[in-house]
mmCIF file of N, CA and C in Angstrom:
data_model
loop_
_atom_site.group_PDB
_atom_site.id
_atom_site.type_symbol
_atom_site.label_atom_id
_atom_site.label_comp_id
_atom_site.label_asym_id
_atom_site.label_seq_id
_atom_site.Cartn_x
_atom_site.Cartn_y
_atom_site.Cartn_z
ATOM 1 N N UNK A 3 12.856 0.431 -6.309
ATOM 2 C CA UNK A 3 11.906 -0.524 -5.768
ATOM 3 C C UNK A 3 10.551 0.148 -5.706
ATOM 4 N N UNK A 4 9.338 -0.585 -6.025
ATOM 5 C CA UNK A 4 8.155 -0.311 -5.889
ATOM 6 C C UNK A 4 6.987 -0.603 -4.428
ATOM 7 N N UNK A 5 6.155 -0.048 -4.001
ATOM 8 C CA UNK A 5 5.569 -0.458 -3.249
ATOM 9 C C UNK A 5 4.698 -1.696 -3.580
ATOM 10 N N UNK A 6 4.519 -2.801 -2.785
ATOM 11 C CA UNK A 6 3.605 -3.843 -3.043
ATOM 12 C C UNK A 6 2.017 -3.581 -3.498
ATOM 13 N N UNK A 7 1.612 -2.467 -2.633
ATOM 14 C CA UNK A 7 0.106 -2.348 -2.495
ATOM 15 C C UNK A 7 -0.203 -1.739 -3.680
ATOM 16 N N UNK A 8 0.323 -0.674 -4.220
ATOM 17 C CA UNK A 8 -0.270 0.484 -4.678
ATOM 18 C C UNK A 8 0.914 1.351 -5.730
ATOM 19 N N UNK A 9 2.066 0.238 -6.303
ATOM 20 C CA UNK A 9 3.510 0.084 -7.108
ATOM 21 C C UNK A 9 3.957 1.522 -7.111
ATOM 22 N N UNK A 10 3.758 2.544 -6.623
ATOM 23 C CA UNK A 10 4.519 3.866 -6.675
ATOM 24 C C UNK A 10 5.852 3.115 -6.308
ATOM 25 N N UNK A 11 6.600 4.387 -7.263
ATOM 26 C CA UNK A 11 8.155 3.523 -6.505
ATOM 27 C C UNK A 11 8.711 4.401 -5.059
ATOM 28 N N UNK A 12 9.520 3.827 -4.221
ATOM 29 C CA UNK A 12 9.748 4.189 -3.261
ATOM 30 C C UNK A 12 11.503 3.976 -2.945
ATOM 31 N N UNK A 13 11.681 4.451 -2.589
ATOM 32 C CA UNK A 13 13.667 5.181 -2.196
ATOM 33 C C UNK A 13 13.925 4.195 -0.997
ATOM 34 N N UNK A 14 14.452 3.717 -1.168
ATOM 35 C CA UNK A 14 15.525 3.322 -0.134
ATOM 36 C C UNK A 14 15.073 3.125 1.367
ATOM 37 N N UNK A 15 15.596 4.746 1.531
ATOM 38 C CA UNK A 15 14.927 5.374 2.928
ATOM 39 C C UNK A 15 13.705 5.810 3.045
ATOM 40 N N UNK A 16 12.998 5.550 2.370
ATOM 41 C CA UNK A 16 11.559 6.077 2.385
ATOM 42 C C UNK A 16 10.473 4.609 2.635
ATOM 43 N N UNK A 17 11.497 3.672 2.313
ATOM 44 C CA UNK A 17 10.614 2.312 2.109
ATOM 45 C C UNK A 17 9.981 1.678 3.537
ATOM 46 N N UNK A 18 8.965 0.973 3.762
ATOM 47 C CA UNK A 18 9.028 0.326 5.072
ATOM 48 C C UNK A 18 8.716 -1.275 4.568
ATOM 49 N N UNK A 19 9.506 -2.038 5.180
ATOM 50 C CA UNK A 19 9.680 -3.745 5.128
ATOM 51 C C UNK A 19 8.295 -4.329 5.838
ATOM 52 N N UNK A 20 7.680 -4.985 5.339
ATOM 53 C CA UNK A 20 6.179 -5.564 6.313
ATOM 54 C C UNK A 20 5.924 -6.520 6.009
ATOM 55 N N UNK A 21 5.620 -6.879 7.360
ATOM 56 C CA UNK A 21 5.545 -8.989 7.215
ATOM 57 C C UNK A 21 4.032 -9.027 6.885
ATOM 58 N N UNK A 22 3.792 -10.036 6.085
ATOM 59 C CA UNK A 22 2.338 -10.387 4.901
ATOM 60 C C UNK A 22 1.884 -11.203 6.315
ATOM 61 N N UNK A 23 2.205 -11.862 6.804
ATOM 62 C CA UNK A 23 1.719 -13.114 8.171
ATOM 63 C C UNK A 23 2.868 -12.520 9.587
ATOM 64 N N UNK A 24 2.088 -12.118 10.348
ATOM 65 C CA UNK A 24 2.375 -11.382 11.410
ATOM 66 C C UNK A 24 2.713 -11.953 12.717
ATOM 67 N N UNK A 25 3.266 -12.093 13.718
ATOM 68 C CA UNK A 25 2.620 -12.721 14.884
ATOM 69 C C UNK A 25 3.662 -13.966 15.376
ATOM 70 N N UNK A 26 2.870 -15.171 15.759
ATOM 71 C CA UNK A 26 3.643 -16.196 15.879
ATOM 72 C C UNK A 26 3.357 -16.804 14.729
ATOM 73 N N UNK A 27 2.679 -16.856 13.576
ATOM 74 C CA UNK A 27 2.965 -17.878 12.366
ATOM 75 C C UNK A 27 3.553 -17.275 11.351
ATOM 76 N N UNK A 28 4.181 -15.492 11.612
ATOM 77 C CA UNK A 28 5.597 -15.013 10.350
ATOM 78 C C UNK A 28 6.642 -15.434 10.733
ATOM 79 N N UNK A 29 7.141 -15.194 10.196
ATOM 80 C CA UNK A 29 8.376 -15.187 10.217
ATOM 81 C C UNK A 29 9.222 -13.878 9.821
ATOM 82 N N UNK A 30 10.852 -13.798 9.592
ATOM 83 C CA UNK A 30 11.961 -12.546 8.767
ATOM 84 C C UNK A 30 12.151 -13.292 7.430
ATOM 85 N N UNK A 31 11.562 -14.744 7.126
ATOM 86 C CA UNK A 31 11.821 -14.954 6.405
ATOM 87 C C UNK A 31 11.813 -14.439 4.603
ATOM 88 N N UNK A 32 12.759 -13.819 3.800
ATOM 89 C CA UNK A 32 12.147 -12.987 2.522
ATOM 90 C C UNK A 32 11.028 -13.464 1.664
ATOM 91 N N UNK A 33 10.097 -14.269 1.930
ATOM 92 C CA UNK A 33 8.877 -14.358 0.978
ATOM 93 C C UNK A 33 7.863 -14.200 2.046
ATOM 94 N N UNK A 34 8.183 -13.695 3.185
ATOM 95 C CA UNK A 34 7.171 -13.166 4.285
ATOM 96 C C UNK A 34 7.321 -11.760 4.237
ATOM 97 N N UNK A 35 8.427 -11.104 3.510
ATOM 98 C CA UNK A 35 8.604 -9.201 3.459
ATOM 99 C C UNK A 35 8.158 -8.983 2.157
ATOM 100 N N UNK A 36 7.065 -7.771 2.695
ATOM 101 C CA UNK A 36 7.394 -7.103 0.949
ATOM 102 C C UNK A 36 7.577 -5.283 1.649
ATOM 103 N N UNK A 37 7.560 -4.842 0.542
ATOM 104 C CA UNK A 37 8.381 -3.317 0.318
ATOM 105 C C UNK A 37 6.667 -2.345 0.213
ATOM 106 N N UNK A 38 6.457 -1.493 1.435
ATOM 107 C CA UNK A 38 5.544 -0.629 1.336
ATOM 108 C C UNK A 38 5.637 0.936 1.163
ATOM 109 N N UNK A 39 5.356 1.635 0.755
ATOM 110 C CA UNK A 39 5.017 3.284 1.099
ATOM 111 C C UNK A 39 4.218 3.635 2.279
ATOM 112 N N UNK A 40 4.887 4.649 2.735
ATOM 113 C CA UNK A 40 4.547 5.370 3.976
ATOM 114 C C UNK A 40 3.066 5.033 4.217
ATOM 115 N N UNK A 41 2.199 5.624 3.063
ATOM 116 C CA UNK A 41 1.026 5.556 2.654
ATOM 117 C C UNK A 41 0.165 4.519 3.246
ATOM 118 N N UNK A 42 0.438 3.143 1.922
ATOM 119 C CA UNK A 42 0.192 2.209 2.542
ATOM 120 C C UNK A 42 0.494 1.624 4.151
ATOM 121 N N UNK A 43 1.927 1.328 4.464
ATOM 122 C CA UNK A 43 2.303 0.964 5.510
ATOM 123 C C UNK A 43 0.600 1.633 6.603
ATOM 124 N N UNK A 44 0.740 2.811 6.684
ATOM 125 C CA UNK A 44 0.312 3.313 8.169
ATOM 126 C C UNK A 44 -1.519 2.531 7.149
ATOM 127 N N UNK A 45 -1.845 2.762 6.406
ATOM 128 C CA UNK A 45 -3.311 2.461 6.101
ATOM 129 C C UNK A 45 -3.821 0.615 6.082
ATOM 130 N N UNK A 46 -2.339 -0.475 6.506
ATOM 131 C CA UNK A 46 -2.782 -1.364 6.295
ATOM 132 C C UNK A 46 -3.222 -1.957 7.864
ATOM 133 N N UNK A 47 -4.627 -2.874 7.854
ATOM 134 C CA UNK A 47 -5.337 -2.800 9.508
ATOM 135 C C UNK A 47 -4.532 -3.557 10.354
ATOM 136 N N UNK A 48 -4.138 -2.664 11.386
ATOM 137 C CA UNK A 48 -2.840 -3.067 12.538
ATOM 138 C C UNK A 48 -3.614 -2.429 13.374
ATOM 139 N N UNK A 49 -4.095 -3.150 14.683
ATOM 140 C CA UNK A 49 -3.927 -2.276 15.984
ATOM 141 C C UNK A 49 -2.862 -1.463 16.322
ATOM 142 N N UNK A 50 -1.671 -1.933 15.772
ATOM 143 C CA UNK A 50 -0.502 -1.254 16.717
ATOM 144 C C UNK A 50 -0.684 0.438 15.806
ATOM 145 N N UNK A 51 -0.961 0.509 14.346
ATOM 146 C CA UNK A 51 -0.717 1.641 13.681
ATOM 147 C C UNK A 51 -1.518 2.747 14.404
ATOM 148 N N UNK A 52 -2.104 2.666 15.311
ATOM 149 C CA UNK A 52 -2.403 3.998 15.335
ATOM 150 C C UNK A 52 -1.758 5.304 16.013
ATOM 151 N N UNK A 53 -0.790 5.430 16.196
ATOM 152 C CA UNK A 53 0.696 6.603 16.866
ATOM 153 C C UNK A 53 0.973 6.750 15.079
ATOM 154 N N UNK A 54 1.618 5.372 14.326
ATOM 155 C CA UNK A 54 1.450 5.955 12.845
ATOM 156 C C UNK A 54 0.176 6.788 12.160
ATOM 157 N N UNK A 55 -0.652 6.298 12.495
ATOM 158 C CA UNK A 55 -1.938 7.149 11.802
ATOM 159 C C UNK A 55 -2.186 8.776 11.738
ATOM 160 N N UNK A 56 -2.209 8.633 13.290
ATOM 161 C CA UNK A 56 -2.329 10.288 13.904
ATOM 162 C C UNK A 56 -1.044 11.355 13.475
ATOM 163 N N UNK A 57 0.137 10.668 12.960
ATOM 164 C CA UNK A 57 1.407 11.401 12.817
ATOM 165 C C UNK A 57 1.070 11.083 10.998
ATOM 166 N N UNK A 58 0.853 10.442 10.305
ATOM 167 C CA UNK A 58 0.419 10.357 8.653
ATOM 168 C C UNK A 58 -1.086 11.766 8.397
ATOM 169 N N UNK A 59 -1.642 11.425 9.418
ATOM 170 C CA UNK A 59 -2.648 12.383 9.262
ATOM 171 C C UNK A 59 -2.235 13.865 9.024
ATOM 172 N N UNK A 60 -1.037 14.135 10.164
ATOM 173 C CA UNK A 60 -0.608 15.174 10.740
ATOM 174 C C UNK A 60 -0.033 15.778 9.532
ATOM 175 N N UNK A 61 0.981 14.437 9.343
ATOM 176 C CA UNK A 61 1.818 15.095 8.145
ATOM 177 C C UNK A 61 1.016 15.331 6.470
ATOM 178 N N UNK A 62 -0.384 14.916 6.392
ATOM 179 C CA UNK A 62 -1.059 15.243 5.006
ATOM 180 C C UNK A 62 -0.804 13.778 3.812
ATOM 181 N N UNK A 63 -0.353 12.493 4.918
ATOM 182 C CA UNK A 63 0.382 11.446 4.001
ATOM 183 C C UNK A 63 -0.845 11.017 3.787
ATOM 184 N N UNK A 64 -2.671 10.651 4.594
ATOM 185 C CA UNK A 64 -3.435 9.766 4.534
ATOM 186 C C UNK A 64 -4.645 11.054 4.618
ATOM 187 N N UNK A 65 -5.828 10.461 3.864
ATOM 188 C CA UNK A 65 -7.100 11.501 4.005
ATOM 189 C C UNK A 65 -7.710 11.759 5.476
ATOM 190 N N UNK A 66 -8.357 12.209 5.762
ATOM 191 C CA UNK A 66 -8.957 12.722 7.048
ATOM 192 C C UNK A 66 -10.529 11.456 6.848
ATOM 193 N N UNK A 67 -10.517 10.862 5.962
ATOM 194 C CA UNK A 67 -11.389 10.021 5.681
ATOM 195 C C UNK A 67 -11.071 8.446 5.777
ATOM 196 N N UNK A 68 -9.690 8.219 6.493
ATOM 197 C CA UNK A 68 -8.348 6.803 5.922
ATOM 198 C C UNK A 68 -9.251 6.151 6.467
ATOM 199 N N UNK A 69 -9.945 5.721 7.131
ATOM 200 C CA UNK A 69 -10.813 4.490 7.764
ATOM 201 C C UNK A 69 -11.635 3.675 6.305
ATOM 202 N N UNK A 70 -11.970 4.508 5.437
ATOM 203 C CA UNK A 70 -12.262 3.771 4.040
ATOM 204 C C UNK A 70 -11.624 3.652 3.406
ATOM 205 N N UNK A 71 -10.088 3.627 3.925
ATOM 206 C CA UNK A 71 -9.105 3.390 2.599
ATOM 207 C C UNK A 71 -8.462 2.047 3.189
ATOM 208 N N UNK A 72 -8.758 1.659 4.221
ATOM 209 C CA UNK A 72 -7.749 0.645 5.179
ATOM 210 C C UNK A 72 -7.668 -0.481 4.469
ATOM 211 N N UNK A 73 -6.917 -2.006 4.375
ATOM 212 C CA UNK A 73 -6.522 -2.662 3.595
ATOM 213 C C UNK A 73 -6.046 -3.969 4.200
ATOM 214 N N UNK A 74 -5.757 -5.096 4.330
ATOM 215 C CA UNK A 74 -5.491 -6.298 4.846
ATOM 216 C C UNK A 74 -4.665 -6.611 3.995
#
C-alpha cells in the first residue's frame, strides 16, 4: 500500500488510517479513510498533532522547518 499524500509505499504497521472529513460530518466510513506515512500523517494541519510533531521532530521523521511543509 502507498501513502495518499506523497505515494511512498508504506507496510502494514507503519501505515496510519486518516479521515479526509473529520469531526461531526466524517464518518469510519471507507471512502472517508485513506492510508498515510508517518511523515505525512504528523505534517497534515490538526490541532491535536502537536505531541505527534514534537516526537516526529525528535525522531528526524519531519524538518526543523515542518511549519512550511504542513498540508490540508
Amino acid at each position: 500500500m502507498c501513502c495518499k499524500k506523497c505515494r511512498i509505499p508504506v507496510g502494514i504497521k507503519d501505515c496510519h488510517i486518516d479521515h479526509i472529513v473529520s469531526g461531526l460530518r466524517g464518518s469510519n466510513k471507507f471512502k472517508n479513510l485513506r492510508t498515510l506515512c508517518r511523515r505525512c500523517h504528523v505534517l497534515r494541519v490538526d490541532y491535536r498533532h502537536r505531541g505527534m510533531i514534537y516526537k516526529a521532530l525528535k525522531d528526524g521523521v519531519i524538518p526543523v522547518n515542518w511549519r512550511n511543509h504542513l498540508w490540508k
